[in-house]
CSV table of C-alpha atoms and ligand atoms in Angstrom, one decimal:
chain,number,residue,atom,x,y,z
A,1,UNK,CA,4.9,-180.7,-94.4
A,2,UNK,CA,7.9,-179.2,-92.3
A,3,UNK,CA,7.6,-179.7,-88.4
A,4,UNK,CA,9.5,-176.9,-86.6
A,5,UNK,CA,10.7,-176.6,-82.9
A,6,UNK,CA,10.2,-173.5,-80.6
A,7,UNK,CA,8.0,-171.8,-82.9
A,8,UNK,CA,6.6,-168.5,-81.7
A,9,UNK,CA,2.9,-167.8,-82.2
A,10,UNK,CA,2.8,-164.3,-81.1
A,11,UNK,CA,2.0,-163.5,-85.1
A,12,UNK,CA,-0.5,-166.2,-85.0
A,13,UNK,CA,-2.8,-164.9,-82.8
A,14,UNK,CA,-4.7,-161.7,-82.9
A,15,UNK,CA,-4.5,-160.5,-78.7
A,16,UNK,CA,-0.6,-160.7,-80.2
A,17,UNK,CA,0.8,-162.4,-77.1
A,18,UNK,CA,4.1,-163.8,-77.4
A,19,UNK,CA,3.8,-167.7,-76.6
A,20,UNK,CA,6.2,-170.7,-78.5
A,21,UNK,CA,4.7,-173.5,-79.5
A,22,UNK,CA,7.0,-176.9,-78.4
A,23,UNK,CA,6.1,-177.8,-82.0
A,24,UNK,CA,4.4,-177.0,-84.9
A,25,UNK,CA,3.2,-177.4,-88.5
A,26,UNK,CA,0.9,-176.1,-90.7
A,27,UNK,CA,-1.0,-178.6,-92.7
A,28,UNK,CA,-2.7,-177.6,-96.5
A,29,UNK,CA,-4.2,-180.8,-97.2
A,30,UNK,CA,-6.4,-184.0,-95.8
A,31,UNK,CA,-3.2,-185.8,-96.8
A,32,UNK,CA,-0.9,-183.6,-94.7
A,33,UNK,CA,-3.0,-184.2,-91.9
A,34,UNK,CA,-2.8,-187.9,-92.1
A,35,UNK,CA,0.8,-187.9,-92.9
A,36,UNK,CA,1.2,-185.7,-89.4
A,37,UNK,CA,-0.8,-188.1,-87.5
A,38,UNK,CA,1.5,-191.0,-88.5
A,39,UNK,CA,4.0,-188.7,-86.9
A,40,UNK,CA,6.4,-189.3,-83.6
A,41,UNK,CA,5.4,-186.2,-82.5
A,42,UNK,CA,2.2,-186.0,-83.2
A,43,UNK,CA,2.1,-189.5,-81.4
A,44,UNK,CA,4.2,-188.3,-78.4
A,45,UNK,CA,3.0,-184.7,-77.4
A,46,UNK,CA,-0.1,-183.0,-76.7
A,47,UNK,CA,-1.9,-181.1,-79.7
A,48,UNK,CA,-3.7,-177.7,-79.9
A,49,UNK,CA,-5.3,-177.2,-83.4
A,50,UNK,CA,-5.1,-173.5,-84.8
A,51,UNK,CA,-7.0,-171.2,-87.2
A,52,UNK,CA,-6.8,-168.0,-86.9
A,53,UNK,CA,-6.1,-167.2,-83.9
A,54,UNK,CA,-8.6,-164.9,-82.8
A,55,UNK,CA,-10.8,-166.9,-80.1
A,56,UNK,CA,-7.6,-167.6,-78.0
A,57,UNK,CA,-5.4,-166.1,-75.3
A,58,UNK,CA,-2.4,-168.2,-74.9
A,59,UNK,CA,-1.1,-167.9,-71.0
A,60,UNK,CA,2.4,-169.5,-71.8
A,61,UNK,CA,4.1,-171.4,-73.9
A,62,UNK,CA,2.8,-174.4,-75.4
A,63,UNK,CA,4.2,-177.6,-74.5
A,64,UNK,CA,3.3,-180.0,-77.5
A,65,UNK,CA,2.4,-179.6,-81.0
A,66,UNK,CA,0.3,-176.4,-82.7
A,67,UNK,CA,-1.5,-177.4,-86.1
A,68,UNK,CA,-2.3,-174.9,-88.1
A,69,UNK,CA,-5.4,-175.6,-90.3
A,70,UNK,CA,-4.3,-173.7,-93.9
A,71,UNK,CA,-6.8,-176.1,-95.9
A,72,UNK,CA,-8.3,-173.6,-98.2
A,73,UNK,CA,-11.1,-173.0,-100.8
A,74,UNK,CA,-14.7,-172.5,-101.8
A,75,UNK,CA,-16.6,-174.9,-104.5
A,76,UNK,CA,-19.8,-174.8,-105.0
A,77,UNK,CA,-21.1,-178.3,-104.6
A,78,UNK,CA,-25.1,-178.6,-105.7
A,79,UNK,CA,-27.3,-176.2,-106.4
A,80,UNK,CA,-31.1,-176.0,-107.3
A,81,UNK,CA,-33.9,-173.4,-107.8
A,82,UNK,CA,-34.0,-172.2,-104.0
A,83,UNK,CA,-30.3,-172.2,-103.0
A,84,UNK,CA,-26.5,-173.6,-103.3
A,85,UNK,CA,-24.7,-176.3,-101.1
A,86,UNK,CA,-20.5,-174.5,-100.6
A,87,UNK,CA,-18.1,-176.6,-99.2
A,88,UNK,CA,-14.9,-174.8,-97.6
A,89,UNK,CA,-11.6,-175.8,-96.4
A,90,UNK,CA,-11.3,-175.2,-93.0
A,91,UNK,CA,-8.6,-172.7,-93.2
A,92,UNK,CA,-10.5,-170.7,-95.7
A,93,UNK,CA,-10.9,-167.2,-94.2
A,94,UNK,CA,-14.2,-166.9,-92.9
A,95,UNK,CA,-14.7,-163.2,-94.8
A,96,UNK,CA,-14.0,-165.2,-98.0
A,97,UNK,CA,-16.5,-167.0,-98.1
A,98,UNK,CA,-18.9,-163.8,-96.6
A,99,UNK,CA,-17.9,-162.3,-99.5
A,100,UNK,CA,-18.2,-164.9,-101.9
A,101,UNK,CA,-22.0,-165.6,-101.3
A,102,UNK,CA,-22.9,-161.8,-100.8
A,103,UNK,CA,-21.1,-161.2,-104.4
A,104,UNK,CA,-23.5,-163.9,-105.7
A,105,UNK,CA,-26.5,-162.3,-103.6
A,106,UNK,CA,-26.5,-165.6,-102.2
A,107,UNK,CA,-28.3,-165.4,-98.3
A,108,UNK,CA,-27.2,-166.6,-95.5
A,109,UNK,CA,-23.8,-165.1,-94.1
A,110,UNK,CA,-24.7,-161.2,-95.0
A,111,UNK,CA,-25.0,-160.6,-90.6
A,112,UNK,CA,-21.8,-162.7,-90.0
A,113,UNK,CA,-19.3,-160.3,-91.9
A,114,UNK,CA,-16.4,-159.3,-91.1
A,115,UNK,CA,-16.0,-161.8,-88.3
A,116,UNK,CA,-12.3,-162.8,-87.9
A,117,UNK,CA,-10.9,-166.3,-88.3
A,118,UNK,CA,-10.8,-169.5,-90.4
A,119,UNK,CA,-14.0,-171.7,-91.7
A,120,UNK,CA,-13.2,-174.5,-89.5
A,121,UNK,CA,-13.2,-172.7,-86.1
A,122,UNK,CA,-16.7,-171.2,-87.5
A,123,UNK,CA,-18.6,-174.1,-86.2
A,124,UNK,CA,-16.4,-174.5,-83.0
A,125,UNK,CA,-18.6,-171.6,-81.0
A,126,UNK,CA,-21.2,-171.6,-83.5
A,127,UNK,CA,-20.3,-167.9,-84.5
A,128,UNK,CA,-23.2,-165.3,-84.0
A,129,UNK,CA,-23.7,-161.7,-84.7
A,130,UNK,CA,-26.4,-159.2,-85.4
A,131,UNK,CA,-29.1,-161.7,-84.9
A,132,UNK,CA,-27.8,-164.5,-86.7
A,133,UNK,CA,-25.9,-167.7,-86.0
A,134,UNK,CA,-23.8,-170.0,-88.2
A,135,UNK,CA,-25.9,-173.1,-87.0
A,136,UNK,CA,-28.8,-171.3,-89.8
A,137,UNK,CA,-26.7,-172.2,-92.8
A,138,UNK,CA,-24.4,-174.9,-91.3
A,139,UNK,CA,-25.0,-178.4,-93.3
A,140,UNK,CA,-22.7,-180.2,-92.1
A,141,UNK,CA,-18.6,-180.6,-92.0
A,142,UNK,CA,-15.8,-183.1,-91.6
A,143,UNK,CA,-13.3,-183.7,-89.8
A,144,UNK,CA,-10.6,-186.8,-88.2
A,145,UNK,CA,-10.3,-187.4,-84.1
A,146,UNK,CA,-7.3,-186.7,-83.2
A,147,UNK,CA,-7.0,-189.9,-80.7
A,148,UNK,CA,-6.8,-192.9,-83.6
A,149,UNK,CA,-7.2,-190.0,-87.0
A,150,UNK,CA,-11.1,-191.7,-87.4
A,151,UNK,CA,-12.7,-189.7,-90.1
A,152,UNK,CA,-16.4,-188.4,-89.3
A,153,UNK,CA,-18.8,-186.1,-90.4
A,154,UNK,CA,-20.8,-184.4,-88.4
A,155,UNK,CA,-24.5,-183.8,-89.3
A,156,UNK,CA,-26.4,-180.6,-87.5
A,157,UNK,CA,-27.9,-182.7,-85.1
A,158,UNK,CA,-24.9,-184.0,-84.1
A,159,UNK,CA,-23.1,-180.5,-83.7
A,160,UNK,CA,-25.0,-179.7,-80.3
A,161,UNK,CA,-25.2,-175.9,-81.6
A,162,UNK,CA,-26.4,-173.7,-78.9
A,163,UNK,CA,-25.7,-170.4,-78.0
A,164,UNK,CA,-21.9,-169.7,-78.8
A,165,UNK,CA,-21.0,-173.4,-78.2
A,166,UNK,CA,-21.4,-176.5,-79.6
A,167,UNK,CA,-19.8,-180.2,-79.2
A,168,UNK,CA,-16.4,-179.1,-80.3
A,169,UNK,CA,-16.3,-176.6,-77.6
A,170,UNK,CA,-17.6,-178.7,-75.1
A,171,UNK,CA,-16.8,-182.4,-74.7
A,172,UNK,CA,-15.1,-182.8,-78.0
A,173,UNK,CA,-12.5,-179.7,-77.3
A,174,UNK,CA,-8.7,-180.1,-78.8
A,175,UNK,CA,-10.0,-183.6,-79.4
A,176,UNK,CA,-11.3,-183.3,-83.4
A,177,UNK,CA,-9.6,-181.9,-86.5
A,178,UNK,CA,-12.5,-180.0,-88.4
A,179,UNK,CA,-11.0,-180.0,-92.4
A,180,UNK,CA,-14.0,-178.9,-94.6
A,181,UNK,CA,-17.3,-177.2,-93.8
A,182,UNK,CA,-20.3,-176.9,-96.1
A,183,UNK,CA,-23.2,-174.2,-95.7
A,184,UNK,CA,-26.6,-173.7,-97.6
A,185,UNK,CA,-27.3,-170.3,-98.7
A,186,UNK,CA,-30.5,-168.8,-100.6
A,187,UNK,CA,-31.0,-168.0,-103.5
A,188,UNK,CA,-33.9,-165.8,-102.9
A,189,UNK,CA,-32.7,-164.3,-99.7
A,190,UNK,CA,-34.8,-162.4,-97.1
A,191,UNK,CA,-32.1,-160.4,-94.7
A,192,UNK,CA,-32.8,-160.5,-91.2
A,193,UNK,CA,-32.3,-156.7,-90.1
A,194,UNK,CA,-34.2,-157.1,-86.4
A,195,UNK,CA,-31.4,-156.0,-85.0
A,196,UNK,CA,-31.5,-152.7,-83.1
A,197,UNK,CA,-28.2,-151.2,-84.3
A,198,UNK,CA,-28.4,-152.9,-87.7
A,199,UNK,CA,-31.7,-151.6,-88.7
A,200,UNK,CA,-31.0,-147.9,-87.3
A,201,UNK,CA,-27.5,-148.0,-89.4
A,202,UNK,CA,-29.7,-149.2,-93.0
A,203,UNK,CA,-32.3,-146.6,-91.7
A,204,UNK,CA,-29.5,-144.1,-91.6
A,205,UNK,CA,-28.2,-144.9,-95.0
A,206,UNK,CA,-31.9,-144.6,-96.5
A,207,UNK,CA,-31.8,-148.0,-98.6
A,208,UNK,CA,-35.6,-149.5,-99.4
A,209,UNK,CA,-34.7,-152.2,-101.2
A,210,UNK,CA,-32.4,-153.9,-98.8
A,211,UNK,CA,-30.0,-156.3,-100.5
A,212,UNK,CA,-27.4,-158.7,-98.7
A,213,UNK,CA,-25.0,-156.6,-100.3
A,214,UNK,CA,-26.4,-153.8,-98.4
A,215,UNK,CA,-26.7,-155.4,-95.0
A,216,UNK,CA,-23.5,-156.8,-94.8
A,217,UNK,CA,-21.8,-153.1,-95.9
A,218,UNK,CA,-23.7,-152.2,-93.2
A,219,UNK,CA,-22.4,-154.3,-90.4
A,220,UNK,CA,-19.0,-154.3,-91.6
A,221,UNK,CA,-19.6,-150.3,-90.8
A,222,UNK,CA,-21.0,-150.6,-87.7
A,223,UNK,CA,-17.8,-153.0,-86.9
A,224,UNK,CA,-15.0,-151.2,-87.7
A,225,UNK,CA,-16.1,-148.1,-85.9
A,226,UNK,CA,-16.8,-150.0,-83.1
A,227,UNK,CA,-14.5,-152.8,-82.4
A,228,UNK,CA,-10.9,-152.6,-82.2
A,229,UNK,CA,-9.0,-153.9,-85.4
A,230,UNK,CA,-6.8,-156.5,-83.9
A,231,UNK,CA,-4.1,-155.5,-87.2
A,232,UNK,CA,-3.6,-152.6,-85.0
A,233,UNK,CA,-4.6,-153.2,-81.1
A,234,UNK,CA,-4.5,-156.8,-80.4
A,235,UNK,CA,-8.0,-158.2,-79.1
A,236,UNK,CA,-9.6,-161.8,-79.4
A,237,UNK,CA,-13.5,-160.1,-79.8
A,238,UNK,CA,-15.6,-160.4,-76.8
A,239,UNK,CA,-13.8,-162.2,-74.1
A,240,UNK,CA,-16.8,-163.3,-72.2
A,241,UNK,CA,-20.0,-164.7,-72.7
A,242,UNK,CA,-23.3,-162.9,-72.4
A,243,UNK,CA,-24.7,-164.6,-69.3
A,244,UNK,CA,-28.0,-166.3,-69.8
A,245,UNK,CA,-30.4,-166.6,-66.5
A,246,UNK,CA,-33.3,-167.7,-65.0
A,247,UNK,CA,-36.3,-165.7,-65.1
A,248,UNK,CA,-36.5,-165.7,-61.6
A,249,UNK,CA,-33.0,-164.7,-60.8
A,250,UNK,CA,-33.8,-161.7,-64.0
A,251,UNK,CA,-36.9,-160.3,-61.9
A,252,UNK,CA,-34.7,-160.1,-58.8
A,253,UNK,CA,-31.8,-158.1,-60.6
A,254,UNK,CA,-34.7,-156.0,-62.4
A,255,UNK,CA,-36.0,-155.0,-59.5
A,256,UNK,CA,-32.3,-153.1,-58.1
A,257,UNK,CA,-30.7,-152.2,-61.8
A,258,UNK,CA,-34.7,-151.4,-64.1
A,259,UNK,CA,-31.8,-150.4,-66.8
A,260,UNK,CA,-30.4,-154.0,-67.3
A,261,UNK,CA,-29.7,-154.3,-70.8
A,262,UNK,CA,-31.9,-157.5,-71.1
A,263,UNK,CA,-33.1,-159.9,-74.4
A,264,UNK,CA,-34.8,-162.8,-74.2
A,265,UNK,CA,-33.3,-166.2,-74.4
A,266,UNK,CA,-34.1,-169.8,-75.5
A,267,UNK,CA,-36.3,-171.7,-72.7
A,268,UNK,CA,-37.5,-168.4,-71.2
A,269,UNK,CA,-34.5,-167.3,-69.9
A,270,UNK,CA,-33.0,-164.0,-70.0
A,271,UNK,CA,-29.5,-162.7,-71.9
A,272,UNK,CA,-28.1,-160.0,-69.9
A,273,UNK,CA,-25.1,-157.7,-72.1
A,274,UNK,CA,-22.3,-159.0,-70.4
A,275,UNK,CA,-20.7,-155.9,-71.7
A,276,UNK,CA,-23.6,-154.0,-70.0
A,277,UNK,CA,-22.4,-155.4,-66.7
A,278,UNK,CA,-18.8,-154.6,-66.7
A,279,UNK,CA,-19.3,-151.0,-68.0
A,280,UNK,CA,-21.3,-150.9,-64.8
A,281,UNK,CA,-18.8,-152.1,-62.6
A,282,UNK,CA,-16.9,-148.9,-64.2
A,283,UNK,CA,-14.1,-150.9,-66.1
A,284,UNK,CA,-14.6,-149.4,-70.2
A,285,UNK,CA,-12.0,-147.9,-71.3
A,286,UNK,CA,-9.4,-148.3,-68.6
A,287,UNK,CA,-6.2,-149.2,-69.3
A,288,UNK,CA,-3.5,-151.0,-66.7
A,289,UNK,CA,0.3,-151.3,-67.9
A,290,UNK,CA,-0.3,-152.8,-71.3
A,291,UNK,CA,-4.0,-154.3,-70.9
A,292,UNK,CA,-6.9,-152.5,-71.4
A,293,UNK,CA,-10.8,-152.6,-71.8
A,294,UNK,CA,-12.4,-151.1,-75.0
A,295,UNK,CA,-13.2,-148.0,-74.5
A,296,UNK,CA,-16.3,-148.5,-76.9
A,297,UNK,CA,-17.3,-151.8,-75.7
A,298,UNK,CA,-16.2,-153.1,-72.3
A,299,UNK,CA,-16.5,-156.9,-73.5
A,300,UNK,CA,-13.5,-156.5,-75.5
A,301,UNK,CA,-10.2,-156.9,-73.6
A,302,UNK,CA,-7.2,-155.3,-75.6
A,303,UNK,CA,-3.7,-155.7,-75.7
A,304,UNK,CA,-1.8,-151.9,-75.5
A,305,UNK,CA,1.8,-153.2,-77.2
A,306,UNK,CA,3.4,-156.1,-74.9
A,307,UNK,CA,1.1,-157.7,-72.4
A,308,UNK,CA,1.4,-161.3,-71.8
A,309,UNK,CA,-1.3,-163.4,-71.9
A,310,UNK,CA,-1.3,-164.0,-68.2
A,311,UNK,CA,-1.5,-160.0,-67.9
A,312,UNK,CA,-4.6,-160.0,-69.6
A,313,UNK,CA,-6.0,-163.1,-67.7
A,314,UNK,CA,-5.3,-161.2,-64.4
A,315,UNK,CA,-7.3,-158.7,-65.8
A,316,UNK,CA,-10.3,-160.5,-66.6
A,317,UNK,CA,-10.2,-162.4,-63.4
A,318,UNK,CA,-10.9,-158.7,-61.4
A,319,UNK,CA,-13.7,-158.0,-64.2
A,320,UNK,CA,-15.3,-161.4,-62.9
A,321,UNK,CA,-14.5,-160.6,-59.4
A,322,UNK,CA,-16.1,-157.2,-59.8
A,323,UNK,CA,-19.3,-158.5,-61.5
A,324,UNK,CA,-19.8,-161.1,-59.0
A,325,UNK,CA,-19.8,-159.2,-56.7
A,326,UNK,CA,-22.2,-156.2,-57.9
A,327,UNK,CA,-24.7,-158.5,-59.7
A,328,UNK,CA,-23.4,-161.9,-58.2
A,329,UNK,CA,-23.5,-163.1,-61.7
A,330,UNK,CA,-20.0,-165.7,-62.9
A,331,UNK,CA,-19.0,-164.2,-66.1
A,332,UNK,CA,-17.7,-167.2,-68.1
A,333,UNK,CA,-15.0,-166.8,-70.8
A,334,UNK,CA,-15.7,-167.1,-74.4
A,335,UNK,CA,-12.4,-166.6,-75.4
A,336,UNK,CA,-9.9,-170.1,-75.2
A,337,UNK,CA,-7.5,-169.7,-72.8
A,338,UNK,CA,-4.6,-172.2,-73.3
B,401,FAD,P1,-8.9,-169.8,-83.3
B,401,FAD,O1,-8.9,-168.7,-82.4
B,401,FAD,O2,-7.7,-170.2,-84.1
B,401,FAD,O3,-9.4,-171.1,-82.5
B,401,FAD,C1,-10.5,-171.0,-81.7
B,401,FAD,C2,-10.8,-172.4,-81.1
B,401,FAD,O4,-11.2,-173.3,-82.1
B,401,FAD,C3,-9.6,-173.1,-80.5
B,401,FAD,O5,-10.0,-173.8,-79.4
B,401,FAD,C4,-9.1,-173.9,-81.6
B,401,FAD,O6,-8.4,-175.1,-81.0
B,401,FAD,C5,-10.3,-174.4,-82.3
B,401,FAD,N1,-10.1,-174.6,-83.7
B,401,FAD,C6,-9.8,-173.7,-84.6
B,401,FAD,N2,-9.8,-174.2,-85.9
B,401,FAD,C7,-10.1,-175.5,-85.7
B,401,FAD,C8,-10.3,-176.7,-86.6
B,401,FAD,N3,-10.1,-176.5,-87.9
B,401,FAD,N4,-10.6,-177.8,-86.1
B,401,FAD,C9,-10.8,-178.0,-84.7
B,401,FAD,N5,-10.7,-177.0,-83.8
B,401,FAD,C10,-10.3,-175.8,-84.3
B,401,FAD,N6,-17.0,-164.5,-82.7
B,401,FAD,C11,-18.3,-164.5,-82.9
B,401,FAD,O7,-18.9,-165.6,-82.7
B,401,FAD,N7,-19.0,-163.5,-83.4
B,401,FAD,C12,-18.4,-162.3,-83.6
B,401,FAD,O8,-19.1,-161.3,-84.0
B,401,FAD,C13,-17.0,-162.2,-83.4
B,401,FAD,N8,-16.4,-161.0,-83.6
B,401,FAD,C14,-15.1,-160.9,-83.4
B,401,FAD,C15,-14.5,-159.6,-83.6
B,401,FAD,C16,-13.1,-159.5,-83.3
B,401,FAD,C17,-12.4,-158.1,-83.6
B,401,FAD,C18,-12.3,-160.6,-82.9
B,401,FAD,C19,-10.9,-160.5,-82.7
B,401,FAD,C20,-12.9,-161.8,-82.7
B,401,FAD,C21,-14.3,-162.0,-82.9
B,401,FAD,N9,-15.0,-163.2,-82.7
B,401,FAD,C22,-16.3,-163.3,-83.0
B,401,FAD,C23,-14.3,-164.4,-82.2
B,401,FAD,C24,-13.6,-165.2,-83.3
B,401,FAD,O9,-13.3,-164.4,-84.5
B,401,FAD,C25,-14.4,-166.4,-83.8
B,401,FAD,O10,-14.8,-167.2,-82.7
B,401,FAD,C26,-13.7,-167.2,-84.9
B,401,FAD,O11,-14.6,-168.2,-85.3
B,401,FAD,C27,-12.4,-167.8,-84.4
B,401,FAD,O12,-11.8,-168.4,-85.5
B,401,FAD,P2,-10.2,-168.7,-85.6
B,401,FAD,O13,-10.0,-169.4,-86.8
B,401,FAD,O14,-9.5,-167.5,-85.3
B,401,FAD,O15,-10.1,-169.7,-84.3
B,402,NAP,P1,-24.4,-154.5,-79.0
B,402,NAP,O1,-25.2,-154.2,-80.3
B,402,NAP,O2,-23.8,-153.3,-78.3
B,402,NAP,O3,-25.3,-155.3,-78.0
B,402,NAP,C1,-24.8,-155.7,-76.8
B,402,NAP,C2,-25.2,-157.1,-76.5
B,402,NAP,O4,-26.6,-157.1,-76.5
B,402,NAP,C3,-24.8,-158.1,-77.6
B,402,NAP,O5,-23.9,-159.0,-77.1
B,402,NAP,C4,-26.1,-158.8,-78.1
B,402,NAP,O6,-26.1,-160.2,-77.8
B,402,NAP,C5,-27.2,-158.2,-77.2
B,402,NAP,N1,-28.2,-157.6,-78.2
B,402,NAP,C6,-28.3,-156.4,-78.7
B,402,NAP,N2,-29.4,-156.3,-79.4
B,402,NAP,C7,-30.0,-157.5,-79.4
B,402,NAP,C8,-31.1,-158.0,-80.1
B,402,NAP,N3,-31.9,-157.2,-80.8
B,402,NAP,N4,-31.5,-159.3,-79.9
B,402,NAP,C9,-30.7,-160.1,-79.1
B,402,NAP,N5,-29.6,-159.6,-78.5
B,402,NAP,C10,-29.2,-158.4,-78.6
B,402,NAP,O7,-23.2,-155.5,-79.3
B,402,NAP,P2,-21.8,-155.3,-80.1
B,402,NAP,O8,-20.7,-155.5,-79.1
B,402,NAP,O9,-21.9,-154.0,-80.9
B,402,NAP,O10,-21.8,-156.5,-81.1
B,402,NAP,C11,-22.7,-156.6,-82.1
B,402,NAP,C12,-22.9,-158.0,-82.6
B,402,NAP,O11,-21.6,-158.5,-83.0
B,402,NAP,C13,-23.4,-158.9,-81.5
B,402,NAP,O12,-24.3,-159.9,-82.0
B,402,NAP,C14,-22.2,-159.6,-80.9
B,402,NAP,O13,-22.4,-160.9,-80.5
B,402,NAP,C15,-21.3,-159.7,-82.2
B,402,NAP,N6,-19.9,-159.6,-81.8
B,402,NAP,C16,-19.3,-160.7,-81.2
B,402,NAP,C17,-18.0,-160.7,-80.8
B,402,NAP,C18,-17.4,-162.0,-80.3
B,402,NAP,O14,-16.2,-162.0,-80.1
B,402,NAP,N7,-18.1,-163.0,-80.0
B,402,NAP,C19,-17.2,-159.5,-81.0
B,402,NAP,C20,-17.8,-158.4,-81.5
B,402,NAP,C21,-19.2,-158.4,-81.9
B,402,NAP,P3,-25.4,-161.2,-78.8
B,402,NAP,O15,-24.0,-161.1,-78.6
B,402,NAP,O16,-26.0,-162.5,-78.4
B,402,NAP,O17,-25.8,-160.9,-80.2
């Protein structure tokens, strides 16, 4: 394990900033990690843990020490009549392992294709799409603190999943290591195709039987032709959260916008499309200098050629602005900014 200086990340992230990392190594095993930790400059600088690079926006330069997460694999661990236990390394790519249980018609992971990024990071936000969240398969993971390199797993429980968040993201952010994941998937699997533009698209296609083959063909078709493919415009996914309300605060808003694209929420509170709201404040598919907003789907924030992070940020800042203002609503960022 090599630790370099003034190492630039702008290929290591998928908004494609330029930013240098003060340091940086990539680590391939437990034993790297531990071997890092006993470093000076691990001991001496501030850390930022890496996967792959598609949940962040990096603002500047980083003063301390990127680690890169490349642990990688799938086993299968156990297995019995209803289902299998897979354990991952955290820098698996998280399509791998998609892949991997939908080539087995294993259930499970079928609505989280084609999501970008690394195993370990899955957990982090607790990864949703199409009506489905990772904490449905999660069984648990590992990982080391990264104040005194203390090994622990983490049980579901003990994750605090909720709604694109979780511990990790919350009072145990850049402060734990995850290294290895493991999931339960079925055996006899029942997709999940409630959702609206997933069920018109295997409607579409005709299919009776519906396999997890099928549904996750199907939303890795809806994706690509709606979401920008950060190989070619740089993007991090949907930069802000949806904003969850009170039903109170919902009724009001009803009354003035009936057309509110609205779903309900855990605790009977309402999930407003923050996507909704910005197309609204007239911002999709506007471009400024070398920023942008989707033109299919204003959440997404896009990076023309060479914007800087802090470009982008300014960017986002007027979206909120602009929201607060029309629907007095405080858009939160989903995205890490660093
Ligand atoms: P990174 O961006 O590298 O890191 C994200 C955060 O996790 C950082 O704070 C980092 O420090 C931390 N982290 C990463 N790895 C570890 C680790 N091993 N241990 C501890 N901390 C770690 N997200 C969804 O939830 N649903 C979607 O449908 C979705 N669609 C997307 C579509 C596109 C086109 C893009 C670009 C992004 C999308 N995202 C989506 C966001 C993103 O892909 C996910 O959040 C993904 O899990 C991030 O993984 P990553 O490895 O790239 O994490
Ligand atoms: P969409 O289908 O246009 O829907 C817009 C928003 O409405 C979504 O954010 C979704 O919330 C919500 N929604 C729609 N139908 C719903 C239903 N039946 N039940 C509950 N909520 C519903 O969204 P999209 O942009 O094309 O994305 C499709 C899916 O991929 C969504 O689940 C989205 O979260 C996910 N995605 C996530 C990212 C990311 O970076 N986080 C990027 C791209 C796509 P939810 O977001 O809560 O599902």
């Amino acid at each position: 394990m090599k630790i370099k200086e003034n190492f630039s990340l702008k290929d290591l992230n998928t908004f494609g900033v330029e930013a240098r990392a003060g340091y940086f190594a990539g680590i391939n095993s437990e034993e790297e990690l531990a071997e890092l930790f006993r470093s000076p400059v691990f001991k001496e600088n501030k850390k930022l843990v890496l996967g792959g690079g598609s949940n962040i926006l990096f603002t500047g330069d980083f003063e301390g020490l990127v680690v890169k997460v490349n642990i990688s694999g799938i086993e299968k661990i156990s297995e019995d009549a209803g289902g299998v236990i897979l354990e991952a390394g955290a820098g698996t790519v998280w399509n791998d392992i998609v892949d991997f249980t939908v080539d087995n018609n294993w259930g499970g992971l079928e609505n989280l294709s084609l999501i970008p990024g690394t195993a370990g990071a899955a957990p982090i936000q607790n990864i949703g799409a199409y009506g489905q969240e990772l904490k449905n398969v999660f069984r648990n993971l590992d990982g080391y603190f990264i104040s005194d390199g203390r090994k622990k797993t983490f049980e579901p429980e003990e994750c605090r999943f909720g709604y694109r968040r979780s511990i990790f993201k919350d009072e145990l952010k850049d402060k734990f290591v995850i290294t290895k994941i493991r999931l339960s998937l079925r055996k006899n699997p029942s997709p999940d195709i409630s959702y609206g533009s997933l069920k018109s698209e295997l409607e579409r296609l005709g299919i009776k039987q519906i396999t997890v083959k099928d549904v996750s063909k199907a939303v890795s078709s809806i994706r690509r032709a709606k979401l920008p493919d950060p190989a070619v415009t740089g993007n991090a996914g949907s930069f802000f959260k949806n904003p969850v309300i009170d039903r109170e605060e919902y009724l009001i808003l009803k009354k003035e916008f009936p057309e509110m694209a609205t779903f309900p929420a855990e605790d009977d509170k309402i999930k407003i499309a923050a996507g909704w709201l910005i197309e609204k404040c007239g911002w999709k598919g506007k471009k400024f200098g070398q920023t942008g907003v989707h033109d299919k789907q204003a959440l997404v924030l896009i990076n023309l050629g060479n914007a800087s992070g802090e470009e982008i940020l300014n960017v986002a800042g007027k979206i909120k602005k602009s929201v607060r203002d029309k629907f007095g609503i405080a858009l939160t960022e989903e995205v890490n900014i660093y």
